[in-house]
Short mmCIF file of C-alpha atoms and ligand atoms in Angstrom, two decimals:
data_model
loop_
_atom_site.label_atom_id
_atom_site.label_comp_id
_atom_site.label_asym_id
_atom_site.label_seq_id
_atom_site.Cartn_x
_atom_site.Cartn_y
_atom_site.Cartn_z
CA MET F 1 79.43 183.09 155.04
CA LYS F 2 77.53 186.25 154.16
CA LEU F 3 77.80 187.69 150.67
CA LYS F 4 75.91 190.55 149.02
CA ILE F 5 76.02 190.21 145.24
CA ALA F 6 74.91 193.00 142.89
CA ILE F 7 73.25 191.53 139.80
CA LEU F 8 73.48 193.54 136.59
CA ALA F 9 71.69 191.24 134.14
CA GLY F 10 71.77 193.85 131.36
CA ASP F 11 70.53 193.38 127.79
CA GLY F 12 69.76 190.66 125.25
CA ILE F 13 70.69 187.21 126.56
CA GLY F 14 72.18 188.81 129.72
CA PRO F 15 69.13 188.14 131.95
CA GLU F 16 68.72 184.54 130.67
CA VAL F 17 72.30 183.45 131.34
CA THR F 18 72.57 185.42 134.60
CA ASN F 19 69.47 183.70 135.91
CA GLU F 20 71.17 180.32 135.50
CA ALA F 21 74.34 181.60 137.19
CA VAL F 22 72.30 182.93 140.13
CA ASN F 23 70.51 179.58 140.48
CA ILE F 24 73.89 177.89 140.81
CA LEU F 25 75.02 180.42 143.43
CA LYS F 26 71.78 179.85 145.34
CA ALA F 27 72.46 176.12 145.30
CA VAL F 28 75.98 176.65 146.68
CA ALA F 29 74.53 178.87 149.44
CA GLU F 30 71.91 176.28 150.32
CA PHE F 31 74.33 173.32 150.36
CA GLY F 32 76.97 175.20 152.33
CA GLY F 33 74.63 177.03 154.71
CA HIS F 34 75.81 180.40 153.39
CA ASP F 35 73.82 183.61 153.40
CA PHE F 36 74.04 185.01 149.84
CA SER F 37 71.79 187.94 148.93
CA PHE F 38 71.21 189.15 145.38
CA VAL F 39 70.48 192.79 144.52
CA PRO F 40 69.08 193.25 140.99
CA LEU F 41 70.16 196.54 139.38
CA LEU F 42 69.94 198.27 136.00
CA LEU F 43 72.89 198.68 133.63
CA GLY F 44 73.19 199.19 129.88
CA GLY F 45 70.30 199.49 127.43
CA VAL F 46 67.67 198.53 130.00
CA ALA F 47 68.99 201.32 132.24
CA ILE F 48 68.87 203.87 129.39
CA THR F 49 65.26 202.93 128.68
CA ALA F 50 64.23 203.16 132.34
CA THR F 51 66.29 206.14 133.52
CA GLY F 52 68.00 207.79 130.54
CA SER F 53 71.45 206.78 131.78
CA PRO F 54 73.41 203.58 131.02
CA LEU F 55 74.78 203.61 134.59
CA PRO F 56 72.23 205.13 137.01
CA THR F 57 73.65 206.49 140.28
CA ALA F 58 71.50 204.04 142.25
CA THR F 59 73.21 201.15 140.44
CA LEU F 60 76.69 202.52 141.03
CA ASP F 61 76.04 203.20 144.73
CA ALA F 62 74.59 199.73 145.34
CA CYS F 63 77.50 198.07 143.50
CA LEU F 64 80.01 199.92 145.65
CA GLU F 65 78.20 198.63 148.74
CA SER F 66 78.20 195.02 147.59
CA ASP F 67 80.80 192.27 148.03
CA ALA F 68 80.85 191.36 144.35
CA VAL F 69 79.17 192.39 141.11
CA LEU F 70 77.85 189.81 138.63
CA LEU F 71 77.07 191.11 135.16
CA GLY F 72 75.25 189.50 132.22
CA ALA F 73 75.91 191.46 129.05
CA VAL F 74 75.19 194.93 127.69
CA GLY F 75 74.45 196.21 124.19
CA ASP F 76 71.29 196.84 122.19
CA LYS F 77 70.91 197.70 118.50
CA LYS F 78 68.28 200.26 119.50
CA PHE F 79 71.09 202.57 120.62
CA ASP F 80 73.47 202.05 117.66
CA ALA F 81 73.06 205.64 116.49
CA LEU F 82 74.23 207.12 119.81
CA SER F 83 77.80 208.28 120.33
CA PRO F 84 80.05 205.88 122.30
CA ASP F 85 79.69 207.89 125.53
CA LYS F 86 75.88 207.47 125.56
CA ARG F 87 75.54 203.85 124.49
CA PRO F 88 74.86 200.84 126.78
CA GLU F 89 78.58 199.93 126.54
CA ALA F 90 79.45 203.29 128.15
CA GLY F 91 77.66 202.11 131.28
CA LEU F 92 79.89 199.04 131.37
CA LEU F 93 83.08 201.07 130.96
CA GLN F 94 81.93 203.49 133.67
CA ILE F 95 81.19 200.73 136.15
CA ARG F 96 84.53 199.04 135.39
CA HIS F 97 86.27 202.34 136.04
CA ALA F 98 84.31 203.07 139.22
CA LEU F 99 84.91 199.63 140.74
CA GLY F 100 88.60 200.00 140.01
CA GLY F 101 89.49 196.45 139.00
CA PHE F 102 92.36 196.65 136.52
CA ALA F 103 93.17 192.97 135.94
CA ASN F 104 90.59 191.08 133.90
CA LEU F 105 91.20 187.33 134.09
CA ARG F 106 89.87 185.37 131.11
CA PRO F 107 90.60 181.64 131.14
CA SER F 108 90.35 179.77 127.84
CA ILE F 109 90.49 176.02 128.28
CA ALA F 110 90.18 173.12 125.84
CA TYR F 111 87.56 170.73 127.27
CA PRO F 112 88.22 167.15 126.09
CA ALA F 113 84.45 166.63 125.70
CA LEU F 114 84.27 169.56 123.29
CA SER F 115 87.33 168.69 121.23
CA ALA F 116 85.20 167.65 118.27
CA ASN F 117 83.04 170.78 118.55
CA SER F 118 85.84 173.30 118.07
CA PRO F 119 86.54 174.40 114.52
CA LEU F 120 90.19 173.62 115.37
CA ARG F 121 91.42 170.04 115.06
CA PRO F 122 91.52 168.12 118.38
CA GLU F 123 95.30 167.65 118.13
CA VAL F 124 95.67 171.45 117.97
CA THR F 125 93.49 172.27 120.99
CA GLU F 126 94.53 169.31 123.13
CA GLY F 127 96.00 170.38 126.46
CA ALA F 128 95.40 174.10 125.91
CA ASN F 129 94.84 176.00 129.15
CA ILE F 130 95.41 179.73 128.79
CA LEU F 131 94.74 182.48 131.29
CA PHE F 132 94.51 185.92 129.73
CA VAL F 133 95.27 188.81 132.03
CA ARG F 134 93.77 191.77 130.20
CA GLU F 135 94.49 195.28 131.49
CA LEU F 136 91.01 196.77 131.82
CA LEU F 137 91.23 200.43 132.78
CA GLY F 138 93.69 201.97 130.34
CA GLY F 139 94.68 202.09 126.70
CA LEU F 140 92.38 203.18 123.89
CA TYR F 141 89.24 202.55 125.94
CA PHE F 142 89.97 205.32 128.41
CA GLY F 143 92.73 207.53 126.96
CA SER F 144 92.01 211.13 126.13
CA PRO F 145 91.80 213.06 123.90
CA ARG F 146 89.07 211.15 122.14
CA GLU F 147 86.74 212.72 119.61
CA TRP F 148 84.99 212.44 116.27
CA ASN F 149 85.12 215.89 114.76
CA LYS F 150 82.41 215.77 112.15
CA SER F 151 83.17 219.20 110.70
CA THR F 152 86.80 218.41 109.90
CA GLY F 153 86.19 214.72 109.20
CA GLU F 154 88.82 213.59 111.73
CA ALA F 155 88.49 211.26 114.68
CA TRP F 156 90.99 210.13 117.26
CA ASN F 157 91.47 207.98 120.33
CA THR F 158 94.52 207.80 122.54
CA MET F 159 96.41 204.72 123.61
CA ARG F 160 97.99 205.81 126.86
CA TYR F 161 99.57 203.89 129.74
CA THR F 162 101.62 204.94 132.72
CA LYS F 163 104.43 202.79 134.01
CA ALA F 164 102.50 202.24 137.26
CA GLU F 165 99.43 200.99 135.38
CA VAL F 166 101.51 198.48 133.44
CA ALA F 167 103.48 197.36 136.49
CA ARG F 168 100.43 196.60 138.65
CA VAL F 169 98.73 194.40 136.05
CA ALA F 170 102.04 192.70 135.17
CA ARG F 171 102.47 191.83 138.84
CA VAL F 172 99.05 190.10 138.87
CA ALA F 173 100.04 188.10 135.76
CA PHE F 174 103.35 186.95 137.30
CA GLU F 175 101.73 186.05 140.61
CA LEU F 176 99.13 183.91 138.83
CA ALA F 177 101.77 182.33 136.57
CA SER F 178 103.90 181.39 139.55
CA LYS F 179 100.99 179.20 140.74
CA ARG F 180 100.45 177.68 137.25
CA ARG F 181 102.93 176.57 134.57
CA LYS F 182 105.27 179.50 135.30
CA LYS F 183 105.23 181.27 131.98
CA VAL F 184 104.06 184.77 131.04
CA THR F 185 103.63 185.79 127.41
CA SER F 186 103.40 189.56 127.20
CA VAL F 187 101.68 190.88 124.07
CA ASP F 188 102.47 194.26 122.51
CA LYS F 189 103.26 196.05 119.27
CA ALA F 190 106.67 197.31 120.34
CA ASN F 191 107.95 197.43 116.75
CA VAL F 192 105.55 200.33 116.05
CA LEU F 193 104.10 201.86 119.23
CA GLU F 194 105.91 203.84 121.95
CA VAL F 195 103.26 202.80 124.44
CA SER F 196 104.19 199.18 123.70
CA GLN F 197 107.85 199.97 124.29
CA LEU F 198 106.94 201.30 127.73
CA TRP F 199 104.81 198.18 128.23
CA ARG F 200 107.66 195.82 127.29
CA ALA F 201 110.28 197.61 129.39
CA THR F 202 108.00 197.69 132.43
CA VAL F 203 106.96 194.04 132.17
CA THR F 204 110.64 193.07 131.83
CA GLU F 205 111.40 195.01 135.00
CA VAL F 206 108.56 193.39 136.98
CA ALA F 207 109.72 189.95 135.78
CA ARG F 208 112.94 190.35 137.80
CA ASP F 209 110.89 189.92 140.99
CA PHE F 210 109.66 186.52 139.75
CA PRO F 211 112.76 184.51 138.87
CA SER F 212 110.80 181.23 138.73
CA VAL F 213 108.56 182.54 135.93
CA THR F 214 109.71 182.64 132.30
CA LEU F 215 108.80 185.78 130.36
CA GLU F 216 108.40 185.92 126.59
CA HIS F 217 107.30 188.86 124.46
CA GLN F 218 105.07 188.45 121.42
CA LEU F 219 103.94 191.02 118.90
CA VAL F 220 100.16 191.07 118.78
CA ASP F 221 99.89 190.14 115.10
CA SER F 222 102.04 187.02 115.35
CA MET F 223 100.37 186.22 118.69
CA ALA F 224 97.00 186.06 116.90
CA MET F 225 98.52 183.41 114.63
CA HIS F 226 100.38 181.41 117.32
CA LEU F 227 97.20 181.22 119.42
CA MET F 228 95.46 179.20 116.73
CA ASN F 229 98.60 177.31 115.72
CA ILE F 230 99.96 175.97 119.04
CA PRO F 231 97.60 177.13 121.83
CA ARG F 232 99.10 174.70 124.36
CA ASN F 233 102.34 176.70 124.29
CA PHE F 234 100.76 179.48 126.35
CA ASP F 235 100.13 179.73 130.07
CA VAL F 236 99.43 183.30 131.25
CA VAL F 237 99.01 185.84 128.45
CA LEU F 238 99.35 189.47 129.55
CA THR F 239 97.86 192.16 127.30
CA GLU F 240 96.79 195.76 127.19
CA ASN F 241 93.06 196.49 127.02
CA LEU F 242 92.17 196.31 123.29
CA PHE F 243 94.63 193.55 122.39
CA GLY F 244 93.13 191.46 125.21
CA ASP F 245 89.60 192.17 124.03
CA ILE F 246 90.43 190.90 120.55
CA LEU F 247 92.65 187.95 121.48
CA SER F 248 90.27 186.60 124.13
CA ASP F 249 87.44 186.39 121.57
CA GLU F 250 89.85 184.61 119.24
CA ALA F 251 90.90 182.21 122.01
CA SER F 252 87.27 181.20 122.59
CA ILE F 253 87.65 179.05 119.47
CA ILE F 254 90.05 176.86 121.47
CA THR F 255 87.23 176.17 123.94
CA GLY F 256 84.62 175.87 121.21
CA SER F 257 82.45 178.96 121.61
CA LEU F 258 82.46 182.47 123.00
CA GLY F 259 79.50 181.35 125.13
CA MET F 260 81.86 179.22 127.22
CA LEU F 261 84.22 181.92 128.49
CA PRO F 262 84.01 183.48 131.98
CA SER F 263 85.90 186.43 133.40
CA ALA F 264 86.80 188.03 136.71
CA THR F 265 88.09 191.54 137.21
CA ILE F 266 90.20 191.98 140.31
CA GLY F 267 92.41 194.56 141.96
CA GLY F 268 89.85 197.28 142.70
CA THR F 269 87.36 198.15 145.44
CA VAL F 270 84.77 195.54 144.42
CA ASN F 271 85.48 192.64 142.05
CA LEU F 272 83.42 192.46 138.86
CA PHE F 273 82.44 189.20 137.18
CA GLU F 274 81.16 188.99 133.61
CA PRO F 275 81.08 186.38 130.89
CA VAL F 276 83.20 187.34 127.88
CA HIS F 277 80.33 187.11 125.39
CA GLY F 278 78.04 189.99 124.41
CA SER F 279 74.27 190.48 124.56
CA ALA F 280 73.62 188.45 121.35
CA PRO F 281 70.29 190.16 120.56
CA ASP F 282 69.75 187.81 117.59
CA ILE F 283 69.16 184.82 119.90
CA ALA F 284 67.72 186.64 122.95
CA GLY F 285 64.52 184.96 124.16
CA THR F 286 64.98 181.84 121.99
CA GLY F 287 66.46 179.62 124.71
CA LYS F 288 69.57 179.13 122.57
CA ALA F 289 72.00 181.11 124.74
CA ASN F 290 74.78 179.12 126.40
CA PRO F 291 74.68 179.80 130.17
CA LEU F 292 78.01 178.02 130.84
CA GLY F 293 80.08 181.21 130.45
CA ALA F 294 77.90 182.88 133.09
CA ILE F 295 77.92 179.80 135.34
CA LEU F 296 81.73 179.53 135.14
CA THR F 297 81.80 183.26 135.93
CA ALA F 298 79.84 182.51 139.12
CA ALA F 299 82.56 179.96 139.97
CA MET F 300 85.19 182.67 139.55
CA LEU F 301 83.15 184.91 141.85
CA LEU F 302 83.23 182.28 144.59
CA ARG F 303 86.97 181.80 144.07
CA HIS F 304 88.04 185.45 143.96
CA SER F 305 85.47 187.23 146.14
CA ALA F 306 84.48 184.59 148.69
CA ASN F 307 87.52 182.33 148.92
CA LEU F 308 85.21 179.33 148.34
CA GLU F 309 87.72 177.43 146.22
CA GLN F 310 86.13 174.05 146.80
CA ASP F 311 82.73 175.26 145.59
CA ALA F 312 84.29 177.05 142.60
CA SER F 313 86.05 173.83 141.58
CA ALA F 314 82.85 171.84 142.14
CA ILE F 315 80.96 174.10 139.70
CA GLU F 316 83.74 173.74 137.12
CA ALA F 317 83.69 169.96 137.57
CA ALA F 318 79.89 169.93 137.19
CA VAL F 319 80.24 171.79 133.88
CA ARG F 320 82.77 169.18 132.71
CA THR F 321 80.42 166.36 133.72
CA VAL F 322 77.49 167.84 131.81
CA LEU F 323 79.64 168.31 128.71
CA ALA F 324 81.07 164.80 129.01
CA ASP F 325 77.48 163.48 129.16
CA GLY F 326 76.96 165.02 125.72
CA HIS F 327 74.69 167.96 126.56
CA ARG F 328 75.13 170.89 124.18
CA THR F 329 73.59 174.29 123.65
CA ALA F 330 73.37 175.26 119.97
CA ASP F 331 76.68 177.18 119.90
CA ILE F 332 78.68 174.12 120.98
CA ALA F 333 76.60 171.53 119.13
CA ARG F 334 78.21 172.29 115.82
CA GLY F 335 81.05 170.01 114.90
CA ASN F 336 83.58 168.75 112.45
CA ALA F 337 83.48 165.33 110.81
CA ALA F 338 84.48 163.55 114.02
CA ALA F 339 81.61 165.17 115.92
CA ALA F 340 79.15 164.11 113.23
CA VAL F 341 80.13 160.49 113.82
CA ASN F 342 79.33 160.97 117.50
CA ALA F 343 76.28 163.14 116.89
CA SER F 344 73.93 160.56 118.37
CA ALA F 345 75.76 160.91 121.68
CA GLN F 346 75.03 164.66 121.81
CA HIS F 347 71.81 166.18 123.11
CA LEU F 348 70.76 169.68 122.18
CA VAL F 349 69.46 171.52 125.25
CA SER F 350 68.08 174.98 125.99
CA THR F 351 69.54 177.65 128.28
CA THR F 352 67.42 176.63 131.25
CA GLU F 353 67.89 172.90 130.65
CA MET F 354 71.66 173.40 130.61
CA GLY F 355 71.41 175.34 133.89
CA LYS F 356 69.38 172.52 135.49
CA LEU F 357 71.86 169.88 134.30
CA VAL F 358 74.76 171.74 135.91
CA HIS F 359 72.68 172.15 139.07
CA GLN F 360 72.03 168.38 139.19
CA ALA F 361 75.69 167.49 138.62
CA LEU F 362 76.73 169.99 141.29
CA ALA F 363 74.19 168.66 143.79
CA GLN F 364 75.47 165.13 143.23
CA SER F 365 79.11 166.07 143.76
CA ILE F 366 78.31 168.08 146.89
CA ASP F 367 76.26 165.15 148.25
CA GLN F 368 79.26 162.89 147.70
CA ARG F 369 81.57 165.37 149.39
CA GLN F 370 79.26 165.65 152.40
CA SER F 371 78.84 161.89 152.75
CA MET F 372 82.62 161.51 152.55
CA HIS F 373 82.96 163.97 155.42
CA ALA F 374 80.29 162.12 157.37
CA VAL F 375 82.19 158.82 157.14
C1 IPM A 1 84.16 192.60 126.47
C2 IPM A 1 83.25 193.44 125.62
C3 IPM A 1 83.35 194.91 126.08
C4 IPM A 1 84.78 195.35 125.88
C5 IPM A 1 82.36 195.86 125.37
C6 IPM A 1 80.93 195.40 125.48
C7 IPM A 1 82.51 197.27 125.88
O1 IPM A 1 83.55 193.29 124.28
O2 IPM A 1 83.94 192.56 127.70
O3 IPM A 1 85.07 191.98 125.94
O4 IPM A 1 85.16 195.76 124.78
O5 IPM A 1 85.54 195.30 126.85
MN1 MN A 2 85.06 191.77 123.90
#
């Protein structure tokens, strides 16, 4: 199969982790005889430095002509003084808007091998497997008016949703839930916000088309607590844009580290794939970045933009194997008392070493698959 993938490596650790993800995609192409091409493009701080704009027209045009977009991370302290519409993050919001994907899928899974590395007790995380469906094109991120009026000392943003915007993302959540454990938890603040009342009413209406799926509503504050208390109670969690941004970072603690979480944004012209973590400038260039979030993002790309489910699952299995063998980047090497007991069984590895280990595990599983077919 032929696939043209736009690569927006971005800032900080973005290029390091993206490089490992691309290596894995190249391996899948080689093993499967696919023709994947990779088009490197500028976005974020690196784009501001080179062109003055966080999203150059050349980048946007090339992304719109590609089959999928793979992003690293954006954000650079150098631009902290700029207003939100000029910062590296503005480039990310503009590309999200232009590509049109409104449903951002963020899985947060408890890996048995990492159970001692999460700050949560193993009996709390055990069995957790949550899929966040975060609305990505509305709410406070995009609503107008928005302004900081320095002369009056006021600033405002607008949380706005239309019924159609809520309904389309709710539909994605219910469709995904109907293929999983058949439960949607919709998150809002309907005891305070009108926009949440619209959200709740619309989600309830969409639920009628999915009688096999159970719907529950949670207020965002108590949801933040339940997530850490009984994470295994949740299946698909549907949220508006900002609530999903916050809760998905929180949910990374179930997995063990923000560096582990992938995401896929679907529903638009071209799907966009980005790890959940940021550019982490403090560890950029040190080899400490965890590439697994980016590698698992590559798996989502194969699943959602190429229909290569078997290869996507093989990458996810390879990640599990490497973790089960005790390999850890710094962010997942920390541990509680139980992990300390097993510390000798854990090996600290760098970004590139972790990438190579996943590559090896993947190659082995694909070899096995091919020899099974040959029999
Ligand atoms: C994320 C990030 C972005 C967001 C930032 C970098 C604009 O935090 O993808 O979660 O808030 O959506
Ligand atoms: Mn975020």
